[in-house]
PDB file of C-alpha atoms in Angstrom:
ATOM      1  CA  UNK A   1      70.206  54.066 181.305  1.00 51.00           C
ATOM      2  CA  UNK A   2      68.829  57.486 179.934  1.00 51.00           C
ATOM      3  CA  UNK A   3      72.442  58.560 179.438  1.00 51.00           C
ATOM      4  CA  UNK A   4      74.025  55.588 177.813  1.00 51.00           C
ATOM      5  CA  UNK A   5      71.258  55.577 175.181  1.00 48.00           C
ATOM      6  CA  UNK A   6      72.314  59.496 174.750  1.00 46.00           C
ATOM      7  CA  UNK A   7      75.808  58.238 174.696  1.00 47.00           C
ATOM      8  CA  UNK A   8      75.277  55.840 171.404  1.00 45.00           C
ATOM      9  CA  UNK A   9      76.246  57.411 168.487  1.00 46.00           C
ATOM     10  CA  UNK A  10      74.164  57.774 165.506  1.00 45.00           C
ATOM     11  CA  UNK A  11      75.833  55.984 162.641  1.00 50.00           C
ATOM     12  CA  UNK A  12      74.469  57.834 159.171  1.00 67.00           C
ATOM     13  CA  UNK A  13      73.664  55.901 156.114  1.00 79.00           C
ATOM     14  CA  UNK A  14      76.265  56.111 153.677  1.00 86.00           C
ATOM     15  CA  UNK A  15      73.981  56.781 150.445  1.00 90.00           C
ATOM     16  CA  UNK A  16      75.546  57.654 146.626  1.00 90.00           C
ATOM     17  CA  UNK A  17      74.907  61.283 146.093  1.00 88.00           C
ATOM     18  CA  UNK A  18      73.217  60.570 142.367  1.00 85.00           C
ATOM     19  CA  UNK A  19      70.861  57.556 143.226  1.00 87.00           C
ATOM     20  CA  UNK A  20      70.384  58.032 146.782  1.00 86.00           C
ATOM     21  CA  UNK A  21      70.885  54.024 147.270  1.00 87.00           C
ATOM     22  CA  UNK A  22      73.455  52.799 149.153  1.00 85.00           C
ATOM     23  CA  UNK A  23      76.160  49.735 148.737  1.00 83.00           C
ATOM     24  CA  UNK A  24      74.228  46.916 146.460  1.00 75.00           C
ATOM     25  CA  UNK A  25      74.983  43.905 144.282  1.00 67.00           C
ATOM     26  CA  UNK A  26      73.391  46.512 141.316  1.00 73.00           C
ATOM     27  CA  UNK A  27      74.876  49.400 141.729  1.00 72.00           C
ATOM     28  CA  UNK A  28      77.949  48.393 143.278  1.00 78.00           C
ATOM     29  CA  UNK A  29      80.297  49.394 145.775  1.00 82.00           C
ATOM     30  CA  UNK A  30      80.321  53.028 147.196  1.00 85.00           C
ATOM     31  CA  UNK A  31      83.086  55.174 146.851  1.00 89.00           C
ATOM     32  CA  UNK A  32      84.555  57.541 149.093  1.00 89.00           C
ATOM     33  CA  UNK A  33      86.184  60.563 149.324  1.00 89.00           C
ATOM     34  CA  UNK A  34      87.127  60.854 145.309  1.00 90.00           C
ATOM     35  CA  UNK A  35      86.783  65.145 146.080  1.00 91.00           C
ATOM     36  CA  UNK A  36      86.947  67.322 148.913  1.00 93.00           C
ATOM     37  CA  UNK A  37      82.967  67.029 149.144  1.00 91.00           C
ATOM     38  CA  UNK A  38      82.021  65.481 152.922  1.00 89.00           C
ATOM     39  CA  UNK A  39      78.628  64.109 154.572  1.00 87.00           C
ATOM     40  CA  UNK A  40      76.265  63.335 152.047  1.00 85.00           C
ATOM     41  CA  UNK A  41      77.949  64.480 149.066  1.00 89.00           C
ATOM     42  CA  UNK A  42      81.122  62.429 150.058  1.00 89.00           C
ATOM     43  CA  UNK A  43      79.538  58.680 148.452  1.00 90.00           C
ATOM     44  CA  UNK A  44      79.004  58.242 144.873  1.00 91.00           C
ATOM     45  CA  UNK A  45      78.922  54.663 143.068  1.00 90.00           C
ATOM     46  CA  UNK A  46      81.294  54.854 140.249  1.00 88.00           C
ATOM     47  CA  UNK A  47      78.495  53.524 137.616  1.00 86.00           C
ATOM     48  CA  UNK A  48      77.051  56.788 138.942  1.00 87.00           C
ATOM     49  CA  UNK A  49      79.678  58.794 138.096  1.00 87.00           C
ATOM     50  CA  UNK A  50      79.852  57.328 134.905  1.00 84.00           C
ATOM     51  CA  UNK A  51      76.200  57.466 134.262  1.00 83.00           C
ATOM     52  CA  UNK A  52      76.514  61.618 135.035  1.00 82.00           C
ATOM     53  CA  UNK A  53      79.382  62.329 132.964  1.00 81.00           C
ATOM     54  CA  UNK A  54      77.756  60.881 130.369  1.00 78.00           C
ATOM     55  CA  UNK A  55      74.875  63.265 130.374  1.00 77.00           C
ATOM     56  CA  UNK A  56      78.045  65.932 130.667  1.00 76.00           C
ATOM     57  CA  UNK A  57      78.795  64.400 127.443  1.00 72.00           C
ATOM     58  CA  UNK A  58      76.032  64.533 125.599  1.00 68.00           C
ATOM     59  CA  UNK A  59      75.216  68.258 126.268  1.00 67.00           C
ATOM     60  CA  UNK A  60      78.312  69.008 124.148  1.00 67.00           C
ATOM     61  CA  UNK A  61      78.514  69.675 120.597  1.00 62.00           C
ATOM     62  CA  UNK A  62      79.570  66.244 118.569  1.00 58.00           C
ATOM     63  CA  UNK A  63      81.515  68.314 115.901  1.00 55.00           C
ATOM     64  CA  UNK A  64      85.641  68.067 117.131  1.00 56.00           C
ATOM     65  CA  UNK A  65      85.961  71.413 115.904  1.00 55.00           C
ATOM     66  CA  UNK A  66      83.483  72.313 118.617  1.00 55.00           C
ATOM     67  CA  UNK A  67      83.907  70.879 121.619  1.00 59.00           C
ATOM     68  CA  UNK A  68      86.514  70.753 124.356  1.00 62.00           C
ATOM     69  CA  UNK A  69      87.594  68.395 127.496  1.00 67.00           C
ATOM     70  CA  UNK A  70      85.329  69.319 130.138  1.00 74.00           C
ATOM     71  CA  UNK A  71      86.467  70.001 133.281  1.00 79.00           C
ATOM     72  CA  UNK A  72      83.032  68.693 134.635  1.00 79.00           C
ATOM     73  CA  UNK A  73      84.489  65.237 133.887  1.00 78.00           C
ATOM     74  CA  UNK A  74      87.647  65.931 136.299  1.00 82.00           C
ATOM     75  CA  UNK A  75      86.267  68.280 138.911  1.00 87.00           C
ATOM     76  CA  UNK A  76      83.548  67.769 141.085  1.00 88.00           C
ATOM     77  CA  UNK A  77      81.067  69.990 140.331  1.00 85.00           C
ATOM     78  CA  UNK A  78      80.032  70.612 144.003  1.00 89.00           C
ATOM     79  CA  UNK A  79      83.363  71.374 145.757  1.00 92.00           C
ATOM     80  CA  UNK A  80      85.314  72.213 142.417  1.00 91.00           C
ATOM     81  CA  UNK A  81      88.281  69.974 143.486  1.00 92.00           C
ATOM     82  CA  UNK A  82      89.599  67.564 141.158  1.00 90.00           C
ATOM     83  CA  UNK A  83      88.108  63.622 141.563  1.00 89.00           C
ATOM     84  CA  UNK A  84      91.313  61.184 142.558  1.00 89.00           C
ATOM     85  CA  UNK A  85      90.089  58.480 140.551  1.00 86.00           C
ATOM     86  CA  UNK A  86      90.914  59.313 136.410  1.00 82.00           C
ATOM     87  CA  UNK A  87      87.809  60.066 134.043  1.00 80.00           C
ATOM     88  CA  UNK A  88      87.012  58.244 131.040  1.00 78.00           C
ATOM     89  CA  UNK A  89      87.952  59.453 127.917  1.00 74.00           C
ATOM     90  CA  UNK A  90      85.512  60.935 125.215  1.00 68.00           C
ATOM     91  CA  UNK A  91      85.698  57.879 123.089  1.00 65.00           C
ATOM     92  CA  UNK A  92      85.407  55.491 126.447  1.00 72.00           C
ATOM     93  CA  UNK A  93      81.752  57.413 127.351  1.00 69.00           C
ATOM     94  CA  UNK A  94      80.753  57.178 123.793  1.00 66.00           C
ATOM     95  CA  UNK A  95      81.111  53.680 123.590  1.00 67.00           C
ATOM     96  CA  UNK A  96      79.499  53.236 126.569  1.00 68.00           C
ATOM     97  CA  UNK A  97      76.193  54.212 125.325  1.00 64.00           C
ATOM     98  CA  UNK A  98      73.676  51.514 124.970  1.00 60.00           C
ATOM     99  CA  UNK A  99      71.292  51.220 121.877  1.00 60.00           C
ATOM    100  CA  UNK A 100      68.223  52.432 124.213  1.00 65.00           C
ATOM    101  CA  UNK A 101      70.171  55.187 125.479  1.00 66.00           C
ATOM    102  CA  UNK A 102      71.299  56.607 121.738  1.00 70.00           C
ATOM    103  CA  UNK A 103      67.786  55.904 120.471  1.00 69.00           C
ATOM    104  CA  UNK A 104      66.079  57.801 122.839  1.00 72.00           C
ATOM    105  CA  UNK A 105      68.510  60.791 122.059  1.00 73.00           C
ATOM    106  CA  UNK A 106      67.668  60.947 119.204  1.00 77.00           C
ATOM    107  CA  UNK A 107      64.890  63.345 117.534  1.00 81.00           C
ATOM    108  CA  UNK A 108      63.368  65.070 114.335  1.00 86.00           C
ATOM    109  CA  UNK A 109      66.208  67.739 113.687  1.00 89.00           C
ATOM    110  CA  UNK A 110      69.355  65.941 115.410  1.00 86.00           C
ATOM    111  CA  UNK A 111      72.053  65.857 113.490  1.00 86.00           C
ATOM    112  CA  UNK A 112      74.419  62.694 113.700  1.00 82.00           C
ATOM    113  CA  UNK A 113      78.480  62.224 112.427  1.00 83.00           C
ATOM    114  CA  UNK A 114      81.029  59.979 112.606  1.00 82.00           C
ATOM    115  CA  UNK A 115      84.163  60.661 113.823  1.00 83.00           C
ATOM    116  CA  UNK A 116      87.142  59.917 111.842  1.00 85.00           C
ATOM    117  CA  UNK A 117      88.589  57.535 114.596  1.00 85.00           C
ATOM    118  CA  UNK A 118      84.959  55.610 114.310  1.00 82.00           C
ATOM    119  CA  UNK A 119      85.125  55.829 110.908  1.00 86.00           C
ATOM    120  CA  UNK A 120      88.814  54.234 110.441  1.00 88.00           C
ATOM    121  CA  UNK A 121      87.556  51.219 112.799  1.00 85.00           C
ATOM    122  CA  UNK A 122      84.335  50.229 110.468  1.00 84.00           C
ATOM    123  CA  UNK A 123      86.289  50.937 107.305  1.00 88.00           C
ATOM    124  CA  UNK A 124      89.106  47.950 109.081  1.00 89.00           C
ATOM    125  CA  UNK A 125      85.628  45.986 109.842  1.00 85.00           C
ATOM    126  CA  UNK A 126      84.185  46.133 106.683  1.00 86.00           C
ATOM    127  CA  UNK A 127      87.556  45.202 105.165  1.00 89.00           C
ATOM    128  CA  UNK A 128      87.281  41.575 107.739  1.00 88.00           C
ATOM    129  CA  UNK A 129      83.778  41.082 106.411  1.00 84.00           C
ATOM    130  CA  UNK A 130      82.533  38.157 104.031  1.00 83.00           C
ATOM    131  CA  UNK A 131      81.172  39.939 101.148  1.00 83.00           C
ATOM    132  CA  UNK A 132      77.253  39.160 101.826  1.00 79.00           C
ATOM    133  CA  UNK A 133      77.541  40.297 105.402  1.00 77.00           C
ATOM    134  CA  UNK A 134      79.271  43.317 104.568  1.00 78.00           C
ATOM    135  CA  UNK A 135      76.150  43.884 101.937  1.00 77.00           C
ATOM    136  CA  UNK A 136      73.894  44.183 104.900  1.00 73.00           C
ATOM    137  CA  UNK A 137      75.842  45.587 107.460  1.00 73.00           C
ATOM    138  CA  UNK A 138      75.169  49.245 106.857  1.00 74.00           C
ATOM    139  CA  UNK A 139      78.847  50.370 107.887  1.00 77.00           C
ATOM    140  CA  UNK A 140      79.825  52.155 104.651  1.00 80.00           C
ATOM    141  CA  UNK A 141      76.865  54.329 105.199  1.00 81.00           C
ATOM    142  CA  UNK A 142      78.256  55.725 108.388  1.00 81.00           C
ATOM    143  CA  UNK A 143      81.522  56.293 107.019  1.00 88.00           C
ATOM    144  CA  UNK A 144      82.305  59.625 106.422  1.00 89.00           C
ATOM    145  CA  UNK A 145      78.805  60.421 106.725  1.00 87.00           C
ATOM    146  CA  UNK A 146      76.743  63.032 108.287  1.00 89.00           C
ATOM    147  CA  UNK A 147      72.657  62.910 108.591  1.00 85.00           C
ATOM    148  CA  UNK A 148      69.507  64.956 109.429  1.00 89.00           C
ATOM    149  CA  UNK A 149      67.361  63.222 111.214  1.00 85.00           C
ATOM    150  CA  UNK A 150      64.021  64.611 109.403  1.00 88.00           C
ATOM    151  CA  UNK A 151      61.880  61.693 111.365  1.00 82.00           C
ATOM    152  CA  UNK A 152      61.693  58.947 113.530  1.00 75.00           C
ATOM    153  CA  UNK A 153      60.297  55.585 112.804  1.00 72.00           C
ATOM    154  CA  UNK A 154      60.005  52.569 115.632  1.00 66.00           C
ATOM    155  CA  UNK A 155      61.663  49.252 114.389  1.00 61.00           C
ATOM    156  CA  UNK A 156      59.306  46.608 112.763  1.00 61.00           C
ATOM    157  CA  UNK A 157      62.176  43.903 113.021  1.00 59.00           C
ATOM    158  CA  UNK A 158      62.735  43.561 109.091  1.00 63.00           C
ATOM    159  CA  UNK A 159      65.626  44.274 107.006  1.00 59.00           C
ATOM    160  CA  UNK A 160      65.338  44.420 102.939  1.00 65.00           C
ATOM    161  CA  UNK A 161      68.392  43.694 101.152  1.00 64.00           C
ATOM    162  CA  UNK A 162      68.686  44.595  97.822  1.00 68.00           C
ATOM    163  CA  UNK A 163      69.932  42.624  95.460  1.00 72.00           C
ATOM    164  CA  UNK A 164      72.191  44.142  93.075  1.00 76.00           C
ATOM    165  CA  UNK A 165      74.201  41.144  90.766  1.00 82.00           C
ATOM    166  CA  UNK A 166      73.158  38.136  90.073  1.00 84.00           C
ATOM    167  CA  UNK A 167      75.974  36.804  92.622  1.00 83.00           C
ATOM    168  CA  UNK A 168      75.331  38.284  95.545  1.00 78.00           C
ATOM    169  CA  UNK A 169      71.398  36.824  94.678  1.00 81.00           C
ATOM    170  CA  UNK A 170      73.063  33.402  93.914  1.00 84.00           C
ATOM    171  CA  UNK A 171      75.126  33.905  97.296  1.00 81.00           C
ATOM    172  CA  UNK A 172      71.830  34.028  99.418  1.00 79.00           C
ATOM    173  CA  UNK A 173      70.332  31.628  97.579  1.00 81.00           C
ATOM    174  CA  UNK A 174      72.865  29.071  98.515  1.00 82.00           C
ATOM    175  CA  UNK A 175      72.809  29.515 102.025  1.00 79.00           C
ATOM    176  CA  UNK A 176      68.922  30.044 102.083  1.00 79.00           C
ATOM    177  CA  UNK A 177      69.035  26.313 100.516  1.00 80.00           C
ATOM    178  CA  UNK A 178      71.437  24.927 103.694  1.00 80.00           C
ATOM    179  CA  UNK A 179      68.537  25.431 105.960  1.00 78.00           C
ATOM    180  CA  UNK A 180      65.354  24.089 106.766  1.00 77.00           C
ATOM    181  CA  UNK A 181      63.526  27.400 107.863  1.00 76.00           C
ATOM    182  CA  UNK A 182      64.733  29.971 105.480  1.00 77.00           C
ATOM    183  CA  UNK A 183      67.194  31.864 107.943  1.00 77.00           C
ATOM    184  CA  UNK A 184      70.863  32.976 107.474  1.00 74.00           C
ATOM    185  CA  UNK A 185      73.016  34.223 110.169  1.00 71.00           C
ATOM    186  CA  UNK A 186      73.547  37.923 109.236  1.00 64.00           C
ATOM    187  CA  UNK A 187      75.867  40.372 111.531  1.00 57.00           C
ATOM    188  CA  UNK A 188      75.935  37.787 114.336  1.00 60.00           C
ATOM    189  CA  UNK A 189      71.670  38.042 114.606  1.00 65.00           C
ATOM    190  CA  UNK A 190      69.622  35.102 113.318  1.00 71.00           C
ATOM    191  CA  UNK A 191      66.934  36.618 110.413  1.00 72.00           C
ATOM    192  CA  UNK A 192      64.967  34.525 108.513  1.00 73.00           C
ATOM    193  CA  UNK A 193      63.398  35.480 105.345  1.00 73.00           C
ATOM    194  CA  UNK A 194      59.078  36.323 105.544  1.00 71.00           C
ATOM    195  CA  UNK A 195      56.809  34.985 103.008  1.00 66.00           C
ATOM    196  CA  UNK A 196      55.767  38.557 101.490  1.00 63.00           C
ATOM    197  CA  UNK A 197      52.938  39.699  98.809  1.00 56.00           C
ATOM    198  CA  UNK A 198      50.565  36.763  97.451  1.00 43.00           C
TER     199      UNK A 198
END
């Protein structure tokens, strides 16, 4: 009896080497083998992956002129042989970023670009726009544009348009009259307008 319980092999939780959790409906399914690594290096969930190469990313310069394909993103950086499955591209991790994720990046003395690419895409959004939503959307600021972040503010939730023609004033005034609690549907979010001052 002593033997055959000496006999039974010990089976090793497969666990990702990033989270240290193993296969789950949140994280996902494990891969295996995308290097050369083996044991407990060998398992990585691919949100994982992701998750990690974005940090790769963001410890780059955001200037093109400055910063290169890193091999981080194709080689594993524990047994330096290349992953089998392809990386994302720069643009692909970008996007991926979440508005939490940016924010908290983001500090007194960061400066922040757009890219050319980005800014073609909001210049070809703006063009789609209706003209009062493209007089709050904020795109043309971040075209071509390049800022110093000199401080950091949280969100109170309000927006101020200002109203520069008579139009665009008459504009908001006819939709503000189409609804019963003073809100317009502005970039795809629901705002209504405050009673401000006395």
């Amino acid at each position: 009896m002593a033997q055959d319980a000496a006999e039974v092999e010990t089976v090793e939780e497969e666990l990702c080497r990033y989270c240290f959790e193993g296969e789950d409906d949140e994280a996902g399914e494990l891969l295996r083998d995308i290097c050369a690594c083996a044991g407990g290096q060998r398992c990585v969930h691919l949100s994982c992956l992701r998750r990690w190469q974005r940090m790769v990313l963001v410890s780059q310069p955001t200037h093109p002129a400055f910063y290169q394909d890193d091999e981080r993103h194709h080689k594993c950086n524990v047994c330096a042989s290349p992953f089998n499955i392809p990386p994302p591209t720069r643009h692909e991790l970008m996007a991926s970023f979440t508005g939490a994720e940016i924010a908290a990046l983001i500090s007194e003395g960061c400066v922040i670009g757009s890219h050319r690419d980005f800014d073609a895409q909001l210049s070809q959004q703006l063009r789609a726009m209706d003209p009062l939503r493209r007089l709050v959307s904020g795109y043309k600021h971040w075209i071509g544009g390049v800022y110093l972040i000199t401080s950091v503010t949280p969100d109170e939730g309000e927006l101020e348009v200002p109203m520069r023609s008579a139009n665009v004033l008459n504009a908001i005034r006819a939709k503000l009259t189409r609804t019963s609690d003073l809100s317009l549907d502005v970039g795809g979010r629901r705002v209504r307008l405050p009673h401000k001052g006395g």
